[in-house]
GROMACS .gro file of C-alpha atoms in nm:
model
  267
    1MET     CA    1   8.746 -18.829  16.824
    2PRO     CA    2   8.690 -18.420  16.716
    3GLY     CA    3   8.934 -18.207  16.909
    4SER     CA    4   8.804 -17.986  17.200
    5GLY     CA    5   8.768 -17.616  17.220
    6THR     CA    6   8.700 -17.378  16.926
    7THR     CA    7   9.039 -17.251  16.879
    8LEU     CA    8   9.313 -17.467  16.697
    9HIS     CA    9   9.554 -17.653  16.903
   10THR     CA   10   9.917 -17.516  16.891
   11THR     CA   11  10.252 -17.630  17.043
   12GLN     CA   12  10.504 -17.384  17.095
   13VAL     CA   13  10.894 -17.458  17.060
   14GLY     CA   14  11.117 -17.215  17.198
   15GLU     CA   15  11.092 -16.925  17.428
   16ALA     CA   16  11.174 -16.644  17.254
   17GLY     CA   17  11.282 -16.484  16.919
   18PRO     CA   18  11.100 -16.415  16.552
   19LEU     CA   19  10.801 -16.608  16.502
   20VAL     CA   20  10.785 -16.930  16.261
   21ALA     CA   21  10.493 -17.144  16.211
   22PHE     CA   22  10.428 -17.464  16.080
   23CYS     CA   23  10.112 -17.559  15.880
   24HIS     CA   24  10.142 -17.937  15.794
   25GLY     CA   25   9.932 -18.153  15.517
   26LEU     CA   26   9.687 -18.358  15.480
   27PHE     CA   27   9.611 -18.610  15.716
   28GLY     CA   28   9.939 -18.482  15.945
   29GLN     CA   29   9.975 -18.289  16.269
   30GLY     CA   30  10.188 -17.999  16.412
   31LYS     CA   31  10.400 -18.240  16.564
   32ASN     CA   32  10.518 -18.380  16.236
   33TRP     CA   33  10.765 -18.064  16.253
   34THR     CA   34  10.901 -18.103  16.584
   35SER     CA   35  11.276 -18.170  16.506
   36VAL     CA   36  11.266 -17.881  16.256
   37ALA     CA   37  11.104 -17.658  16.513
   38ARG     CA   38  11.393 -17.749  16.782
   39THR     CA   39  11.655 -17.694  16.557
   40LEU     CA   40  11.510 -17.347  16.467
   41ALA     CA   41  11.465 -17.286  16.836
   42GLU     CA   42  11.812 -17.319  16.875
   43ASP     CA   43  11.896 -17.083  16.622
   44GLY     CA   44  11.646 -16.845  16.852
   45HIS     CA   45  11.347 -16.842  16.711
   46ARG     CA   46  10.987 -16.918  16.854
   47CYS     CA   47  10.811 -17.184  16.673
   48LEU     CA   48  10.435 -17.257  16.670
   49LEU     CA   49  10.347 -17.610  16.544
   50VAL     CA   50   9.945 -17.571  16.470
   51ASP     CA   51   9.727 -17.884  16.450
   52MET     CA   52   9.499 -17.756  16.134
   53PRO     CA   53   9.137 -17.755  16.106
   54ASN     CA   54   8.986 -18.087  16.125
   55HIS     CA   55   9.338 -18.244  16.219
   56GLY     CA   56   9.511 -18.382  16.504
   57ARG     CA   57   9.370 -18.208  16.824
   58SER     CA   58   9.197 -17.910  16.693
   59PRO     CA   59   8.819 -17.870  16.642
   60TRP     CA   60   8.616 -18.067  16.351
   61ARG     CA   61   8.459 -17.805  16.107
   62GLU     CA   62   8.252 -17.910  15.863
   63ASN     CA   63   8.335 -17.640  15.606
   64VAL     CA   64   8.614 -17.790  15.417
   65ASP     CA   65   8.805 -17.511  15.191
   66TYR     CA   66   9.122 -17.320  15.186
   67VAL     CA   67   8.968 -16.969  15.249
   68ALA     CA   68   8.803 -17.081  15.546
   69MET     CA   69   9.134 -17.292  15.695
   70ALA     CA   70   9.359 -16.959  15.628
   71ASP     CA   71   9.114 -16.754  15.812
   72GLU     CA   72   9.122 -16.965  16.073
   73VAL     CA   73   9.505 -17.010  16.107
   74ALA     CA   74   9.506 -16.642  16.091
   75GLN     CA   75   9.331 -16.593  16.390
   76LEU     CA   76   9.661 -16.718  16.571
   77PHE     CA   77   9.867 -16.439  16.450
   78SER     CA   78   9.898 -16.064  16.497
   79ALA     CA   79  10.056 -15.774  16.284
   80ASP     CA   80  10.220 -15.657  16.570
   81ASP     CA   81  10.387 -15.979  16.553
   82PRO     CA   82  10.432 -16.106  16.207
   83VAL     CA   83  10.510 -16.462  16.125
   84ALA     CA   84  10.716 -16.674  15.921
   85LEU     CA   85  10.507 -16.871  15.787
   86VAL     CA   86  10.591 -17.244  15.647
   87GLY     CA   87  10.350 -17.462  15.509
   88HIS     CA   88  10.375 -17.816  15.346
   89SER     CA   89  10.134 -17.988  15.093
   90MET     CA   90   9.780 -17.886  15.194
   91GLY     CA   91   9.929 -17.622  15.442
   92GLY     CA   92  10.126 -17.514  15.182
   93LYS     CA   93   9.774 -17.398  15.020
   94ALA     CA   94   9.619 -17.281  15.309
   95ALA     CA   95   9.979 -17.066  15.387
   96MET     CA   96   9.972 -16.929  15.033
   97VAL     CA   97   9.557 -16.825  15.048
   98LEU     CA   98   9.655 -16.669  15.435
   99ALA     CA   99   9.955 -16.478  15.305
  100LEU     CA  100   9.735 -16.315  14.994
  101ARG     CA  101   9.437 -16.255  15.223
  102HIS     CA  102   9.603 -16.121  15.512
  103PRO     CA  103   9.967 -16.017  15.436
  104GLU     CA  104   9.970 -15.789  15.724
  105LEU     CA  105  10.067 -16.075  15.924
  106VAL     CA  106  10.283 -16.247  15.745
  107GLU     CA  107  10.679 -16.161  15.731
  108ARG     CA  108  10.783 -16.386  15.471
  109LEU     CA  109  10.656 -16.752  15.342
  110CYS     CA  110  10.801 -17.092  15.243
  111VAL     CA  111  10.582 -17.333  15.044
  112VAL     CA  112  10.707 -17.683  15.056
  113ASP     CA  113  10.617 -17.885  14.755
  114MET     CA  114  10.283 -17.740  14.640
  115SER     CA  115  10.192 -17.499  14.369
  116PRO     CA  116   9.892 -17.240  14.367
  117VAL     CA  117   9.702 -17.467  14.108
  118ALA     CA  118   9.439 -17.704  14.081
  119TYR     CA  119   9.555 -18.061  14.040
  120ASP     CA  120   9.297 -18.221  13.823
  121GLY     CA  121   9.259 -18.523  14.045
  122THR     CA  122   9.618 -18.557  14.112
  123VAL     CA  123   9.525 -18.544  14.453
  124GLU     CA  124   9.192 -18.702  14.471
  125GLY     CA  125   9.404 -19.034  14.328
  126GLY     CA  126   9.688 -19.022  14.536
  127PHE     CA  127   9.484 -18.992  14.866
  128THR     CA  128   9.169 -19.197  14.773
  129PRO     CA  129   9.347 -19.538  14.863
  130TYR     CA  130   9.473 -19.390  15.215
  131VAL     CA  131   9.093 -19.313  15.268
  132SER     CA  132   8.968 -19.618  15.208
  133ALA     CA  133   9.198 -19.819  15.384
  134MET     CA  134   9.142 -19.606  15.682
  135ARG     CA  135   8.759 -19.623  15.639
  136SER     CA  136   8.806 -20.028  15.639
  137VAL     CA  137   8.929 -20.073  15.982
  138ASP     CA  138   8.700 -20.211  16.160
  139LEU     CA  139   8.722 -19.970  16.469
  140SER     CA  140   8.472 -20.130  16.715
  141ALA     CA  141   8.656 -20.455  16.689
  142LEU     CA  142   9.010 -20.330  16.723
  143THR     CA  143   9.248 -20.399  17.013
  144ARG     CA  144   9.562 -20.305  16.928
  145ARG     CA  145   9.707 -20.051  16.652
  146GLY     CA  146   9.850 -20.341  16.457
  147GLU     CA  147   9.580 -20.494  16.379
  148ALA     CA  148   9.488 -20.141  16.207
  149ASP     CA  149   9.853 -20.153  16.038
  150GLU     CA  150   9.743 -20.536  15.915
  151GLN     CA  151   9.376 -20.429  15.763
  152MET     CA  152   9.563 -20.160  15.551
  153ARG     CA  153   9.847 -20.321  15.448
  154GLU     CA  154   9.658 -20.406  15.100
  155GLY     CA  155   9.517 -20.077  15.034
  156VAL     CA  156   9.871 -19.896  15.183
  157PRO     CA  157  10.138 -20.083  15.099
  158SER     CA  158  10.430 -19.871  15.220
  159ALA     CA  159  10.501 -19.932  15.599
  160THR     CA  160  10.597 -19.562  15.612
  161ILE     CA  161  10.293 -19.395  15.472
  162ARG     CA  162  10.080 -19.640  15.708
  163GLY     CA  163  10.294 -19.543  16.002
  164PHE     CA  164  10.227 -19.178  15.915
  165LEU     CA  165   9.844 -19.238  15.868
  166LEU     CA  166   9.827 -19.451  16.183
  167GLN     CA  167   9.946 -19.142  16.435
  168ASN     CA  168   9.589 -19.012  16.368
  169LEU     CA  169   9.428 -19.342  16.522
  170ARG     CA  170   9.357 -19.295  16.900
  171GLN     CA  171   9.230 -19.530  17.146
  172ASP     CA  172   9.008 -19.330  17.446
  173ARG     CA  173   9.152 -19.399  17.786
  174GLU     CA  174   8.868 -19.448  17.955
  175SER     CA  175   8.606 -19.630  17.709
  176GLY     CA  176   8.884 -19.828  17.532
  177THR     CA  177   8.714 -19.723  17.192
  178TRP     CA  178   8.947 -19.641  16.922
  179GLY     CA  179   8.877 -19.382  16.690
  180TRP     CA  180   9.032 -19.152  16.395
  181GLN     CA  181   9.162 -18.812  16.560
  182MET     CA  182   9.158 -18.644  16.279
  183ASN     CA  183   8.773 -18.579  16.081
  184LEU     CA  184   8.830 -18.837  15.842
  185ASP     CA  185   8.495 -18.822  15.661
  186ALA     CA  186   8.519 -18.444  15.617
  187LEU     CA  187   8.873 -18.469  15.479
  188GLY     CA  188   8.785 -18.786  15.241
  189ASP     CA  189   8.464 -18.580  15.110
  190HIS     CA  190   8.655 -18.309  15.027
  191LEU     CA  191   8.954 -18.423  14.865
  192GLY     CA  192   8.868 -18.268  14.553
  193VAL     CA  193   8.845 -17.946  14.725
  194LEU     CA  194   9.202 -18.002  14.882
  195GLY     CA  195   9.354 -18.041  14.520
  196GLY     CA  196   9.228 -17.731  14.404
  197TRP     CA  197   9.290 -17.384  14.415
  198PRO     CA  198   9.015 -17.095  14.544
  199GLU     CA  199   9.102 -16.913  14.216
  200ASP     CA  200   8.784 -16.712  14.225
  201ALA     CA  201   8.793 -16.583  14.580
  202LEU     CA  202   9.125 -16.473  14.557
  203SER     CA  203   9.086 -16.286  14.207
  204ASP     CA  204   9.041 -15.925  14.343
  205LEU     CA  205   9.367 -15.948  14.593
  206ALA     CA  206   9.689 -15.822  14.530
  207PRO     CA  207  10.007 -16.052  14.485
  208TYR     CA  208  10.201 -16.110  14.821
  209ASP     CA  209  10.475 -15.871  14.831
  210GLY     CA  210  10.708 -16.032  15.083
  211PRO     CA  211  11.005 -16.248  15.029
  212ALA     CA  212  10.897 -16.615  14.956
  213LEU     CA  213  11.066 -16.947  14.938
  214TRP     CA  214  10.943 -17.224  14.714
  215VAL     CA  215  11.088 -17.553  14.793
  216ALA     CA  216  11.026 -17.866  14.569
  217GLY     CA  217  11.126 -18.219  14.613
  218ALA     CA  218  11.300 -18.329  14.273
  219GLU     CA  219  11.111 -18.660  14.297
  220SER     CA  220  10.769 -18.480  14.331
  221ASP     CA  221  10.500 -18.380  14.089
  222TYR     CA  222  10.353 -18.120  14.288
  223VAL     CA  223  10.577 -17.853  14.177
  224ARG     CA  224  10.646 -17.883  13.786
  225ALA     CA  225  10.791 -17.579  13.539
  226GLU     CA  226  10.463 -17.526  13.417
  227TYR     CA  227  10.333 -17.394  13.791
  228ALA     CA  228  10.586 -17.143  13.787
  229PRO     CA  229  10.438 -16.862  13.648
  230ALA     CA  230  10.125 -16.881  13.832
  231MET     CA  231  10.349 -16.908  14.159
  232GLU     CA  232  10.529 -16.569  14.016
  233ARG     CA  233  10.194 -16.426  13.950
  234TRP     CA  234  10.108 -16.456  14.317
  235PHE     CA  235  10.418 -16.447  14.464
  236PRO     CA  236  10.649 -16.237  14.277
  237HIS     CA  237  10.966 -16.206  14.481
  238VAL     CA  238  10.952 -16.630  14.487
  239ARG     CA  239  11.274 -16.837  14.495
  240LYS     CA  240  11.240 -17.166  14.391
  241VAL     CA  241  11.488 -17.431  14.560
  242THR     CA  242  11.463 -17.814  14.463
  243ILE     CA  243  11.618 -18.079  14.671
  244LYS     CA  244  11.751 -18.390  14.532
  245GLY     CA  245  11.664 -18.744  14.694
  246ALA     CA  246  11.283 -18.630  14.813
  247GLY     CA  247  10.969 -18.654  14.662
  248HIS     CA  248  10.623 -18.515  14.818
  249TRP     CA  249  10.726 -18.525  15.205
  250VAL     CA  250  11.049 -18.341  15.127
  251HIS     CA  251  11.094 -18.232  15.495
  252SER     CA  252  11.092 -18.590  15.624
  253GLU     CA  253  11.276 -18.732  15.337
  254GLN     CA  254  11.551 -18.535  15.348
  255PRO     CA  255  11.543 -18.329  15.674
  256GLU     CA  256  11.904 -18.207  15.684
  257VAL     CA  257  11.901 -18.037  15.363
  258PHE     CA  258  11.550 -17.880  15.426
  259THR     CA  259  11.637 -17.759  15.754
  260GLU     CA  260  11.941 -17.594  15.612
  261VAL     CA  261  11.768 -17.429  15.311
  262LEU     CA  262  11.496 -17.333  15.583
  263ARG     CA  263  11.736 -17.180  15.824
  264ARG     CA  264  11.919 -16.972  15.540
  265PHE     CA  265  11.587 -16.827  15.437
  266LEU     CA  266  11.484 -16.735  15.779
  267ARG     CA  267  11.814 -16.496  15.818
   0.00000   0.00000   0.00000
């Protein structure tokens, strides 16, 4: 069920004010950031929720890599209206690459529980069971969403994570057939790329000179002390905040704390 059109699908929250854009993580959608965006809109920000390539209602692409992803997202912005860019996980890497390749578009950068490093199998090991579970669902025989949940239960024991993944399951209104809204095959086949970092493609670029916030979940392994030199190399004006009681999905596990941290960064 690929998205229609040639440009990325976006949803705007808030009518006026400085622009804030959100790049979600792997298997997510822009709408995952709706509650945070509504709070920021009340503060006077104009928020853009982006469905990343191969996700949500955005088009499917054969090429899955961070440079292509960042360049496609960059087309949404203008140097006349620079963006405060927020990215989580996969979206965090894409946001970092975008800021490095197109610094004139990014007024400030917030990276949520992600580092500019290659993770040596962490992403593949963590997400491969999810891919396998989704691929195991018999879409042709599906009559209701609950059946998919039952089929995925063994591979994905967490009901919370199953619910997150199943947000991508859609039923065609006309045919009644079920399908994954994101490009499961392309994403599943490129977990190694998504766990990596395009060091060679960025080697000739200058560090990003704008303000940067590095938000870590205290219970996550995606931000470690040994990753700080890489972050400081690319983002010399970075400030790190660690949120207690949060793992990788910081903004959903500690939404009030995360939102307040982001609000202060945007002031």
